[in-house]
Amino acid sequence: MSSAGFEMEGLEELQRDVEKVLREYPEEVSKKTYSLAGEFTKDVNAKFPSAYSTGKGSLSKSWKREREKTAFTGYTASVNVRNTAPHFHLVENGHEGVVPENGYAAHQNRGNKALKGDTKNKRPGRQKRDKKRMKSIGFVPGKHYCETTRNEWKSKLPQKVEKFVSKMLENRNL
């Protein structure tokens, strides 16, 4: 019976490389997760009409990203993305449309251009909202910009993550 032996060199270097990747990986993933959340908000903003980007309660400028860090490592486990504009949920999900009683006839005759020629209400957005004097015009459907983007990202995200992991491992010659 013959005995076969083999000798391997460089295992220590490989072990050091693997340990280095394992140390650096959580930090890089943390940064990438946060940047992907920023890319998501840019994709949602691209779907907004230009009118939503101006004014005091601009939808495109009201995004907040918060990192959720793990208790043990302190690295980002996930990122919560939300829009802080007070009317975002109305645009996204829809709402009950209302107009002042004195503008209801104008709305019925002119469609969405209600109150434009009404001399009694020069600035209908500034008047005091009295629910008793408001008339329902029906449900205004939501635009679902966020939902549409989220559905698009179901196919985009795995590709982005795969590209990131490949690039990271490629830089380490592994």
mmCIF file of N, CA, C and O in Angstrom, residues 1-61:
data_model
loop_
_atom_site.group_PDB
_atom_site.id
_atom_site.type_symbol
_atom_site.label_atom_id
_atom_site.label_comp_id
_atom_site.label_asym_id
_atom_site.label_seq_id
_atom_site.Cartn_x
_atom_site.Cartn_y
_atom_site.Cartn_z
ATOM 1 N N MET A 1 0.836 -1.152 0.000
ATOM 2 C CA MET A 1 0.000 0.000 0.000
ATOM 3 C C MET A 1 0.894 1.232 0.000
ATOM 4 O O MET A 1 1.823 1.317 0.762
ATOM 5 N N SER A 2 0.582 2.142 -0.855
ATOM 6 C CA SER A 2 1.394 3.351 -0.896
ATOM 7 C C SER A 2 0.658 4.477 -0.204
ATOM 8 O O SER A 2 -0.560 4.549 -0.213
ATOM 9 N N SER A 3 1.394 5.313 0.383
ATOM 10 C CA SER A 3 0.781 6.460 1.039
ATOM 11 C C SER A 3 1.028 7.690 0.181
ATOM 12 O O SER A 3 2.112 7.883 -0.337
ATOM 13 N N ALA A 4 -0.013 8.476 0.015
ATOM 14 C CA ALA A 4 0.100 9.693 -0.785
ATOM 15 C C ALA A 4 0.015 10.885 0.145
ATOM 16 O O ALA A 4 -0.796 10.920 1.068
ATOM 17 N N GLY A 5 0.809 11.816 -0.066
ATOM 18 C CA GLY A 5 0.794 13.019 0.754
ATOM 19 C C GLY A 5 0.767 14.255 -0.141
ATOM 20 O O GLY A 5 1.198 14.226 -1.276
ATOM 21 N N PHE A 6 0.254 15.307 0.380
ATOM 22 C CA PHE A 6 0.268 16.556 -0.381
ATOM 23 C C PHE A 6 0.512 17.701 0.580
ATOM 24 O O PHE A 6 0.250 17.617 1.770
ATOM 25 N N GLU A 7 1.006 18.742 0.010
ATOM 26 C CA GLU A 7 1.354 19.918 0.804
ATOM 27 C C GLU A 7 0.673 21.122 0.182
ATOM 28 O O GLU A 7 0.686 21.284 -1.036
ATOM 29 N N MET A 8 0.072 21.951 1.006
ATOM 30 C CA MET A 8 -0.599 23.149 0.503
ATOM 31 C C MET A 8 0.077 24.381 1.078
ATOM 32 O O MET A 8 0.320 24.454 2.271
ATOM 33 N N GLU A 9 0.336 25.302 0.187
ATOM 34 C CA GLU A 9 0.939 26.560 0.611
ATOM 35 C C GLU A 9 -0.040 27.686 0.343
ATOM 36 O O GLU A 9 -0.833 27.632 -0.579
ATOM 37 N N GLY A 10 0.023 28.707 1.156
ATOM 38 C CA GLY A 10 -0.807 29.880 0.953
ATOM 39 C C GLY A 10 -2.142 29.837 1.676
ATOM 40 O O GLY A 10 -2.961 30.722 1.486
ATOM 41 N N LEU A 11 -2.378 28.808 2.466
ATOM 42 C CA LEU A 11 -3.648 28.744 3.189
ATOM 43 C C LEU A 11 -3.784 29.880 4.194
ATOM 44 O O LEU A 11 -4.882 30.380 4.414
ATOM 45 N N GLU A 12 -2.683 30.280 4.779
ATOM 46 C CA GLU A 12 -2.728 31.372 5.752
ATOM 47 C C GLU A 12 -3.149 32.677 5.075
ATOM 48 O O GLU A 12 -3.921 33.465 5.622
ATOM 49 N N GLU A 13 -2.650 32.896 3.850
ATOM 50 C CA GLU A 13 -3.016 34.111 3.118
ATOM 51 C C GLU A 13 -4.506 34.104 2.769
ATOM 52 O O GLU A 13 -5.190 35.120 2.907
ATOM 53 N N LEU A 14 -4.999 32.950 2.310
ATOM 54 C CA LEU A 14 -6.412 32.832 1.990
ATOM 55 C C LEU A 14 -7.265 33.059 3.233
ATOM 56 O O LEU A 14 -8.276 33.753 3.180
ATOM 57 N N GLN A 15 -6.816 32.502 4.347
ATOM 58 C CA GLN A 15 -7.560 32.665 5.595
ATOM 59 C C GLN A 15 -7.600 34.131 5.998
ATOM 60 O O GLN A 15 -8.644 34.646 6.393
ATOM 61 N N ARG A 16 -6.487 34.841 5.858
ATOM 62 C CA ARG A 16 -6.452 36.274 6.183
ATOM 63 C C ARG A 16 -7.378 37.074 5.252
ATOM 64 O O ARG A 16 -8.076 37.986 5.693
ATOM 65 N N ASP A 17 -7.368 36.708 3.940
ATOM 66 C CA ASP A 17 -8.240 37.402 2.989
ATOM 67 C C ASP A 17 -9.706 37.201 3.335
ATOM 68 O O ASP A 17 -10.510 38.137 3.299
ATOM 69 N N VAL A 18 -10.084 35.973 3.660
ATOM 70 C CA VAL A 18 -11.472 35.673 4.010
ATOM 71 C C VAL A 18 -11.868 36.417 5.280
ATOM 72 O O VAL A 18 -12.960 36.992 5.372
ATOM 73 N N GLU A 19 -10.979 36.439 6.274
ATOM 74 C CA GLU A 19 -11.279 37.153 7.515
ATOM 75 C C GLU A 19 -11.429 38.653 7.261
ATOM 76 O O GLU A 19 -12.287 39.308 7.851
ATOM 77 N N LYS A 20 -10.612 39.199 6.379
ATOM 78 C CA LYS A 20 -10.695 40.624 6.045
ATOM 79 C C LYS A 20 -12.043 40.953 5.387
ATOM 80 O O LYS A 20 -12.690 41.949 5.727
ATOM 81 N N VAL A 21 -12.467 40.096 4.453
ATOM 82 C CA VAL A 21 -13.759 40.306 3.789
ATOM 83 C C VAL A 21 -14.886 40.233 4.807
ATOM 84 O O VAL A 21 -15.817 41.050 4.789
ATOM 85 N N LEU A 22 -14.811 39.268 5.722
ATOM 86 C CA LEU A 22 -15.859 39.126 6.732
ATOM 87 C C LEU A 22 -15.921 40.330 7.668
ATOM 88 O O LEU A 22 -16.987 40.689 8.158
ATOM 89 N N ARG A 23 -14.781 40.974 7.915
ATOM 90 C CA ARG A 23 -14.775 42.181 8.753
ATOM 91 C C ARG A 23 -15.332 43.383 7.994
ATOM 92 O O ARG A 23 -16.065 44.198 8.540
ATOM 93 N N GLU A 24 -14.937 43.522 6.723
ATOM 94 C CA GLU A 24 -15.333 44.691 5.937
ATOM 95 C C GLU A 24 -16.740 44.580 5.359
ATOM 96 O O GLU A 24 -17.384 45.584 5.104
ATOM 97 N N TYR A 25 -17.206 43.382 5.145
ATOM 98 C CA TYR A 25 -18.494 43.167 4.491
ATOM 99 C C TYR A 25 -19.662 43.863 5.191
ATOM 100 O O TYR A 25 -20.437 44.561 4.532
ATOM 101 N N PRO A 26 -19.832 43.717 6.505
ATOM 102 C CA PRO A 26 -20.991 44.383 7.149
ATOM 103 C C PRO A 26 -20.995 45.899 6.967
ATOM 104 O O PRO A 26 -22.051 46.496 6.759
ATOM 105 N N GLU A 27 -19.848 46.524 7.019
ATOM 106 C CA GLU A 27 -19.785 47.977 6.858
ATOM 107 C C GLU A 27 -20.176 48.387 5.440
ATOM 108 O O GLU A 27 -20.932 49.338 5.244
ATOM 109 N N GLU A 28 -19.665 47.655 4.453
ATOM 110 C CA GLU A 28 -19.993 47.979 3.070
ATOM 111 C C GLU A 28 -21.459 47.707 2.767
ATOM 112 O O GLU A 28 -22.108 48.458 2.048
ATOM 113 N N VAL A 29 -22.003 46.631 3.308
ATOM 114 C CA VAL A 29 -23.419 46.329 3.115
ATOM 115 C C VAL A 29 -24.279 47.408 3.761
ATOM 116 O O VAL A 29 -25.297 47.821 3.214
ATOM 117 N N SER A 30 -23.865 47.885 4.921
ATOM 118 C CA SER A 30 -24.581 48.945 5.609
ATOM 119 C C SER A 30 -24.662 50.192 4.734
ATOM 120 O O SER A 30 -25.730 50.791 4.566
ATOM 121 N N LYS A 31 -23.543 50.574 4.139
ATOM 122 C CA LYS A 31 -23.514 51.752 3.267
ATOM 123 C C LYS A 31 -24.349 51.533 2.018
ATOM 124 O O LYS A 31 -25.075 52.425 1.570
ATOM 125 N N LYS A 32 -24.237 50.338 1.424
ATOM 126 C CA LYS A 32 -24.971 50.046 0.194
ATOM 127 C C LYS A 32 -26.477 50.023 0.446
ATOM 128 O O LYS A 32 -27.250 50.518 -0.377
ATOM 129 N N THR A 33 -26.904 49.477 1.566
ATOM 130 C CA THR A 33 -28.330 49.439 1.897
ATOM 131 C C THR A 33 -28.891 50.851 1.978
ATOM 132 O O THR A 33 -29.967 51.145 1.448
ATOM 133 N N TYR A 34 -28.146 51.749 2.624
ATOM 134 C CA TYR A 34 -28.592 53.132 2.766
ATOM 135 C C TYR A 34 -28.640 53.826 1.397
ATOM 136 O O TYR A 34 -29.572 54.571 1.091
ATOM 137 N N SER A 35 -27.644 53.563 0.548
ATOM 138 C CA SER A 35 -27.636 54.206 -0.767
ATOM 139 C C SER A 35 -28.740 53.652 -1.671
ATOM 140 O O SER A 35 -29.310 54.384 -2.475
ATOM 141 N N LEU A 36 -29.068 52.367 -1.539
ATOM 142 C CA LEU A 36 -30.168 51.806 -2.320
ATOM 143 C C LEU A 36 -31.502 52.442 -1.925
ATOM 144 O O LEU A 36 -32.370 52.645 -2.779
ATOM 145 N N ALA A 37 -31.658 52.768 -0.651
ATOM 146 C CA ALA A 37 -32.868 53.454 -0.210
ATOM 147 C C ALA A 37 -32.958 54.829 -0.873
ATOM 148 O O ALA A 37 -34.049 55.277 -1.252
ATOM 149 N N GLY A 38 -31.829 55.500 -1.023
ATOM 150 C CA GLY A 38 -31.802 56.790 -1.721
ATOM 151 C C GLY A 38 -32.156 56.640 -3.197
ATOM 152 O O GLY A 38 -32.872 57.469 -3.762
ATOM 153 N N GLU A 39 -31.671 55.576 -3.830
ATOM 154 C CA GLU A 39 -32.016 55.320 -5.231
ATOM 155 C C GLU A 39 -33.516 55.063 -5.387
ATOM 156 O O GLU A 39 -34.134 55.489 -6.359
ATOM 157 N N PHE A 40 -34.088 54.365 -4.416
ATOM 158 C CA PHE A 40 -35.521 54.088 -4.450
ATOM 159 C C PHE A 40 -36.313 55.398 -4.426
ATOM 160 O O PHE A 40 -37.246 55.578 -5.211
ATOM 161 N N THR A 41 -35.937 56.316 -3.535
ATOM 162 C CA THR A 41 -36.669 57.587 -3.453
ATOM 163 C C THR A 41 -36.524 58.388 -4.744
ATOM 164 O O THR A 41 -37.472 59.051 -5.169
ATOM 165 N N LYS A 42 -35.357 58.313 -5.384
ATOM 166 C CA LYS A 42 -35.179 59.017 -6.660
ATOM 167 C C LYS A 42 -36.076 58.433 -7.741
ATOM 168 O O LYS A 42 -36.614 59.167 -8.572
ATOM 169 N N ASP A 43 -36.239 57.109 -7.730
ATOM 170 C CA ASP A 43 -37.132 56.483 -8.701
ATOM 171 C C ASP A 43 -38.584 56.892 -8.470
ATOM 172 O O ASP A 43 -39.335 57.113 -9.420
ATOM 173 N N VAL A 44 -38.994 56.995 -7.210
ATOM 174 C CA VAL A 44 -40.358 57.441 -6.910
ATOM 175 C C VAL A 44 -40.520 58.893 -7.352
ATOM 176 O O VAL A 44 -41.521 59.251 -7.980
ATOM 177 N N ASN A 45 -39.537 59.734 -7.057
ATOM 178 C CA ASN A 45 -39.607 61.152 -7.430
ATOM 179 C C ASN A 45 -39.704 61.330 -8.943
ATOM 180 O O ASN A 45 -40.336 62.270 -9.422
ATOM 181 N N ALA A 46 -39.082 60.436 -9.698
ATOM 182 C CA ALA A 46 -39.125 60.536 -11.157
ATOM 183 C C ALA A 46 -40.549 60.327 -11.677
ATOM 184 O O ALA A 46 -40.897 60.811 -12.756
ATOM 185 N N LYS A 47 -41.366 59.633 -10.928
ATOM 186 C CA LYS A 47 -42.748 59.385 -11.329
ATOM 187 C C LYS A 47 -43.684 60.549 -10.967
ATOM 188 O O LYS A 47 -44.760 60.673 -11.533
ATOM 189 N N PHE A 48 -43.284 61.393 -10.024
ATOM 190 C CA PHE A 48 -44.114 62.526 -9.626
ATOM 191 C C PHE A 48 -44.205 63.546 -10.754
ATOM 192 O O PHE A 48 -43.209 63.830 -11.412
ATOM 193 N N PRO A 49 -45.384 64.166 -10.952
ATOM 194 C CA PRO A 49 -45.464 65.305 -11.860
ATOM 195 C C PRO A 49 -44.640 66.467 -11.299
ATOM 196 O O PRO A 49 -44.405 66.537 -10.093
ATOM 197 N N SER A 50 -44.231 67.381 -12.150
ATOM 198 C CA SER A 50 -43.377 68.483 -11.705
ATOM 199 C C SER A 50 -44.071 69.362 -10.667
ATOM 200 O O SER A 50 -43.412 69.980 -9.839
ATOM 201 N N ALA A 51 -45.388 69.417 -10.675
ATOM 202 C CA ALA A 51 -46.119 70.249 -9.712
ATOM 203 C C ALA A 51 -45.914 69.754 -8.279
ATOM 204 O O ALA A 51 -46.030 70.525 -7.340
ATOM 205 N N TYR A 52 -45.602 68.481 -8.104
ATOM 206 C CA TYR A 52 -45.407 67.930 -6.768
ATOM 207 C C TYR A 52 -44.029 68.274 -6.193
ATOM 208 O O TYR A 52 -43.754 68.002 -5.041
ATOM 209 N N SER A 53 -43.160 68.858 -6.998
ATOM 210 C CA SER A 53 -41.799 69.165 -6.548
ATOM 211 C C SER A 53 -41.636 70.582 -6.035
ATOM 212 O O SER A 53 -40.566 70.967 -5.600
ATOM 213 N N THR A 54 -42.682 71.379 -6.131
ATOM 214 C CA THR A 54 -42.587 72.767 -5.712
ATOM 215 C C THR A 54 -43.498 73.016 -4.518
ATOM 216 O O THR A 54 -44.350 72.208 -4.197
ATOM 217 N N GLY A 55 -43.297 74.128 -3.892
ATOM 218 C CA GLY A 55 -44.162 74.526 -2.785
ATOM 219 C C GLY A 55 -43.623 74.119 -1.433
ATOM 220 O O GLY A 55 -42.585 73.475 -1.306
ATOM 221 N N LYS A 56 -44.353 74.501 -0.431
ATOM 222 C CA LYS A 56 -43.934 74.273 0.946
ATOM 223 C C LYS A 56 -43.935 72.787 1.305
ATOM 224 O O LYS A 56 -43.036 72.302 1.968
ATOM 225 N N GLY A 57 -44.937 72.049 0.877
ATOM 226 C CA GLY A 57 -45.035 70.623 1.204
ATOM 227 C C GLY A 57 -44.624 69.754 0.034
ATOM 228 O O GLY A 57 -45.334 68.838 -0.345
ATOM 229 N N SER A 58 -43.479 70.028 -0.549
ATOM 230 C CA SER A 58 -43.006 69.304 -1.716
ATOM 231 C C SER A 58 -42.858 67.808 -1.407
ATOM 232 O O SER A 58 -42.200 67.423 -0.448
ATOM 233 N N LEU A 59 -43.471 66.975 -2.233
ATOM 234 C CA LEU A 59 -43.381 65.528 -2.013
ATOM 235 C C LEU A 59 -41.976 65.005 -2.264
ATOM 236 O O LEU A 59 -41.495 64.135 -1.546
ATOM 237 N N SER A 60 -41.308 65.529 -3.272
ATOM 238 C CA SER A 60 -39.991 64.991 -3.624
ATOM 239 C C SER A 60 -38.893 65.391 -2.633
ATOM 240 O O SER A 60 -37.866 64.735 -2.566
ATOM 241 N N LYS A 61 -39.126 66.439 -1.853
ATOM 242 C CA LYS A 61 -38.110 66.882 -0.889
ATOM 243 C C LYS A 61 -38.399 66.405 0.529
ATOM 244 O O LYS A 61 -37.694 66.762 1.460
#
